[in-house]
Coordinates of C-alpha atoms in Angstrom, one line a residue:
X15 CA 10.1 2.3 0.9
X16 CA 11.4 5.2 3.1
X17 CA 9.0 8.3 3.4
X18 CA 9.5 12.2 3.2
X19 CA 9.2 11.7 7.4
X20 CA 11.7 9.5 7.1
X21 CA 14.2 11.3 4.7
X22 CA 13.8 14.8 7.1
X23 CA 14.3 12.7 10.1
X24 CA 18.1 12.0 8.2
X25 CA 18.2 15.3 7.6
X26 CA 17.9 16.5 10.8
X27 CA 20.8 13.9 12.1
X28 CA 23.3 15.2 9.7
X29 CA 22.7 18.5 10.5
X30 CA 23.2 17.7 14.5
X31 CA 26.0 15.3 14.3
X32 CA 27.7 18.6 12.1
X33 CA 27.6 20.3 15.7
X34 CA 28.6 17.4 17.3
X35 CA 32.0 19.0 18.1
X36 CA 29.8 22.5 19.7
X37 CA 27.8 19.9 21.5
X38 CA 30.6 17.0 22.9
X39 CA 32.1 20.6 24.4
X40 CA 28.6 20.2 27.2
X41 CA 29.2 16.6 28.1
X42 CA 31.1 16.1 31.1
X43 CA 34.2 13.8 32.2
X44 CA 31.9 10.7 32.8
X45 CA 30.2 11.1 30.0
X46 CA 26.9 12.3 31.5
X47 CA 24.9 15.2 30.2
X48 CA 23.9 18.5 32.1
X49 CA 20.1 17.2 31.8
X50 CA 18.1 19.6 34.5
X51 CA 20.2 22.4 34.9
X52 CA 19.5 26.0 33.5
X53 CA 21.5 26.3 30.5
X54 CA 21.1 27.1 27.2
X55 CA 20.8 24.5 25.3
X56 CA 19.0 21.6 24.1
X57 CA 18.2 17.8 25.3
X58 CA 18.7 16.2 21.6
X59 CA 18.0 12.4 20.9
X60 CA 18.1 11.2 17.4
X61 CA 18.1 7.4 16.3
X62 CA 15.9 4.6 14.5
X63 CA 14.0 1.6 13.7
X64 CA 14.6 -1.0 11.5
X65 CA 10.8 -2.1 11.2
X66 CA 8.1 -3.9 10.2
X67 CA 4.3 -3.2 9.0
X68 CA 1.4 -3.3 6.8
X69 CA 2.3 -2.0 3.4
X70 CA -0.9 0.3 3.2
X71 CA -3.9 0.7 5.6
X72 CA -6.0 -2.1 5.5
X73 CA -3.3 -4.8 3.5
X74 CA -2.6 -8.2 4.8
X75 CA 1.3 -8.2 3.2
X76 CA 3.2 -6.1 5.4
X77 CA 7.2 -4.0 4.3
X78 CA 10.3 -3.1 5.6
X79 CA 10.6 0.5 6.2
X80 CA 12.8 3.0 8.8
X81 CA 11.4 4.4 11.8
X82 CA 13.1 7.8 12.8
X83 CA 13.6 8.6 16.3
X84 CA 14.2 12.3 16.6
X85 CA 13.2 14.2 20.5
X86 CA 14.3 17.1 21.7
X87 CA 13.6 19.4 25.4
X88 CA 15.3 22.7 27.0
X89 CA 17.8 21.5 29.8
X90 CA 16.6 22.2 32.6
X91 CA 12.6 21.7 31.1
X92 CA 10.8 17.5 31.7
X93 CA 11.8 15.2 29.8
X94 CA 8.2 14.2 28.3
X95 CA 7.6 10.7 27.4
X96 CA 7.9 10.2 23.4
X97 CA 6.5 6.2 21.6
X98 CA 6.9 6.0 18.2
X99 CA 4.1 5.8 16.8
X100 CA 3.4 9.5 18.2
X101 CA 2.5 11.8 16.1
X102 CA 5.7 14.1 16.1
X103 CA 5.0 17.6 18.6
X104 CA 6.7 20.5 19.4
X105 CA 4.7 21.3 23.3
X106 CA 3.8 25.7 22.9
X107 CA 2.8 25.2 26.6
X108 CA 3.7 22.9 29.9
X109 CA 2.9 22.2 33.7
X110 CA 4.7 18.9 35.4
X111 CA 1.8 16.9 34.8
X112 CA 0.5 17.8 31.3
X113 CA 0.7 19.7 27.6
X114 CA -0.4 20.9 24.8
X115 CA 0.9 21.4 21.0
X116 CA 0.8 21.7 17.0
X117 CA 1.1 17.8 16.1
X118 CA 2.2 16.9 12.3
X119 CA 2.6 12.9 10.9
X120 CA 3.2 11.5 7.6
X121 CA 1.4 8.9 5.8
X122 CA 3.2 7.1 2.8
X123 CA 2.0 7.0 -0.6
X124 CA -0.1 4.4 -1.6
X125 CA 0.3 2.4 -5.5
X126 CA -1.1 -0.4 -7.3
X127 CA 3.0 -1.8 -7.8
X128 CA 2.3 -1.6 -3.8
X129 CA 0.5 -4.6 -4.0
X130 CA -1.4 -5.5 -8.1
X131 CA -3.8 -8.4 -6.6
X132 CA -5.5 -5.9 -3.5
X133 CA -5.2 -2.9 -5.6
X134 CA -5.9 -3.7 -9.0
X135 CA -8.6 -1.1 -10.0
X136 CA -8.5 1.2 -7.1
X137 CA -6.2 4.8 -7.3
X138 CA -3.1 5.7 -6.6
X139 CA -3.2 7.4 -3.1
X140 CA 0.0 10.5 -2.7
X141 CA 1.8 10.9 0.7
X142 CA -0.3 12.5 3.4
X143 CA 1.0 15.3 5.6
X144 CA -1.1 15.4 8.4
X145 CA -1.4 18.8 10.6
X146 CA -3.4 19.3 13.7
X147 CA -2.3 19.4 17.7
X148 CA -2.2 17.1 20.6
X149 CA -2.9 17.6 24.1
X150 CA -1.3 15.1 27.0
X151 CA -2.1 14.9 30.4
X152 CA -0.6 12.4 32.7
X153 CA -3.3 12.2 36.3
X154 CA 0.1 9.9 38.3
X155 CA 3.2 9.7 36.9
X156 CA 2.9 6.4 35.6
X157 CA -0.4 6.5 33.1
X158 CA -0.3 8.9 30.3
X159 CA -3.2 10.0 28.2
X160 CA -2.9 11.8 25.0
X161 CA -5.3 13.0 22.4
X162 CA -4.1 13.7 18.8
X163 CA -6.2 15.8 15.7
X164 CA -4.7 15.5 12.4
X165 CA -6.1 17.1 9.0
X166 CA -4.3 16.2 5.9
X167 CA -3.7 19.1 3.8
X168 CA -2.5 16.4 1.0
X169 CA -3.1 13.2 -0.3
X170 CA -5.7 11.7 1.5
X171 CA -7.2 14.9 3.1
X172 CA -8.6 13.4 5.9
X173 CA -9.5 14.5 9.4
X174 CA -8.5 12.0 12.2
X175 CA -8.1 11.7 15.6
X176 CA -6.0 9.3 17.9
X177 CA -6.5 8.6 21.2
X178 CA -3.6 7.2 24.0
X179 CA -3.4 6.0 27.0
X180 CA -0.2 3.9 28.5
X181 CA 1.0 2.5 31.5
X182 CA 4.5 3.6 32.2
X183 CA 6.4 0.7 34.2
X184 CA 10.4 1.5 35.5
X185 CA 11.6 -1.5 37.1
X186 CA 15.0 0.3 38.0
X187 CA 16.4 3.3 36.9
X188 CA 18.1 1.5 32.9
X189 CA 14.2 -0.4 32.0
X190 CA 11.0 1.4 30.3
X191 CA 8.3 0.0 29.7
X192 CA 4.8 0.6 28.4
X193 CA 1.0 -0.6 27.6
X194 CA -1.8 1.0 26.5
X195 CA -5.0 0.7 24.8
X196 CA -5.2 3.3 21.4
X197 CA -8.8 4.4 18.7
X198 CA -8.8 6.1 16.2
X199 CA -11.5 8.3 14.9
X200 CA -11.8 9.1 10.8
X201 CA -14.4 11.3 9.5
X202 CA -16.0 10.2 6.1
X203 CA -13.2 11.9 3.7
X204 CA -10.0 10.2 5.2
X205 CA -12.3 6.3 5.0
X206 CA -13.3 6.9 1.8
X207 CA -9.2 7.8 0.2
X208 CA -8.5 4.7 1.7
X209 CA -11.4 2.0 1.8
X210 CA -14.5 2.8 -0.6
X211 CA -14.1 1.1 -3.8
X212 CA -15.6 2.0 -7.0
X213 CA -17.6 -0.1 -9.0
X214 CA -16.8 -3.8 -10.4
X215 CA -14.0 -3.8 -8.3
X216 CA -13.6 -7.7 -7.8
X217 CA -16.7 -8.1 -10.4
X218 CA -18.9 -6.1 -6.7
X219 CA -21.1 -2.7 -6.9
X220 CA -19.3 0.2 -5.5
X221 CA -18.9 0.8 -1.6
X222 CA -18.9 4.0 -0.1
X223 CA -16.9 3.7 3.0
X224 CA -18.0 6.5 5.4
X225 CA -16.3 7.8 8.5
X226 CA -16.4 7.0 12.6
X227 CA -14.7 4.5 14.4
X228 CA -11.6 3.3 12.2
X229 CA -9.2 0.7 14.4
X230 CA -9.5 -0.1 18.2
X231 CA -5.7 -1.8 19.9
X232 CA -3.0 -2.1 22.2
X233 CA 0.4 -0.8 21.8
X234 CA 3.7 -1.6 23.9
X235 CA 7.7 -1.0 23.8
X236 CA 10.7 -1.1 25.6
X237 CA 13.2 0.5 26.3
X238 CA 16.6 -0.1 27.5
X239 CA 19.4 2.8 28.6
X240 CA 22.5 1.3 28.2
X241 CA 25.0 4.1 29.6
X242 CA 23.1 8.4 30.0
X243 CA 24.2 8.4 25.8
X244 CA 22.7 5.4 24.4
X245 CA 19.6 3.2 24.5
X246 CA 18.4 0.3 22.8
X247 CA 14.4 0.8 22.1
X248 CA 11.3 -1.5 20.6
X249 CA 7.5 -2.0 20.3
X250 CA 5.1 -3.6 18.6
X251 CA 1.3 -2.8 18.3
X252 CA -1.6 -4.0 17.5
X253 CA -4.3 -2.1 15.9
X254 CA -8.5 -3.6 14.4
X255 CA -10.1 -1.9 11.6
X256 CA -13.7 -1.2 12.4
X257 CA -16.6 -0.3 10.8
X258 CA -16.5 1.0 7.2
X259 CA -13.1 0.2 7.1
X260 CA -13.4 -3.5 8.3
X261 CA -16.7 -4.1 5.5
X262 CA -14.5 -2.4 2.7
X263 CA -13.6 -5.2 0.3
X264 CA -10.9 -4.1 -0.5
X265 CA -10.6 -5.5 3.8
X266 CA -13.0 -8.0 3.7
X267 CA -11.4 -9.7 0.4
X268 CA -8.5 -9.1 -0.2
X269 CA -6.6 -7.6 2.9
X270 CA -6.2 -7.8 6.7
X271 CA -8.7 -6.3 9.8
X272 CA -5.3 -7.5 12.0
X273 CA -2.9 -4.3 11.2
X274 CA 0.8 -5.6 13.0
X275 CA 3.8 -3.5 13.4
X276 CA 6.7 -3.9 15.3
X277 CA 10.6 -2.4 15.2
X278 CA 13.7 -2.0 17.1
X279 CA 16.0 0.3 17.1
X280 CA 18.7 1.8 19.1
X281 CA 18.9 6.6 20.5
X282 CA 21.5 8.3 20.7
X283 CA 21.3 11.6 23.1
X284 CA 23.3 14.7 23.8
X285 CA 23.5 18.3 23.9
X286 CA 22.7 20.9 21.7
X287 CA 23.9 24.6 22.5
X288 CA 22.4 27.8 20.8

């Protein structure tokens, strides 16, 4: 199901594409973009992944979905690493190896119709919009560390904190690979929304999930720059549910502790004047 985040990205793509005539004037004759020049324009990247991911947190079933690619930075500033499972961020302050800003994320709704065998007797969860902040630090150019803190304001109104690290490998100017660990911590409200079960779910007593470590895992990505404008990208991520999330009857009896997702896509980079 294409959710709010995906739809918003499509709208943004259409709006930027409508400015293509203005943007195209900024390209040089050989198709390059003026990255690094002091000028009043933004370097914008748009695109998307065709992806497969769990139907809902803890599910053993998967769905095909669209994962948007959208990134931008002011000409002359750093082009920071942007990975498909990062929360969307807007930088408020940056140095050569550090930045922080506001962050947002979206979790699709969970309906009983998504998997009646697993979700029968559970409540639907409306789509979740999360708002918060992020910070990144590069101790060396090929290591990124990142923290995200997010609070749900619709749907699952719980809190989560994501701890992220990535090793960045660039064997040539065209290729970029990343790999690194992931940790997610959540509060009791977040875990309860997704993993608590009522009395008589599968004939069992009520299960109340509390907070703590929700999952740990590893994420990887690959990017090939076809030219200065186009790139081909792919990613894969595995996370293992832990603690009260893993112990939930929803996961143990009808789901899977191992949560996989992967995708392949393409992106287009251009300049946008303002």
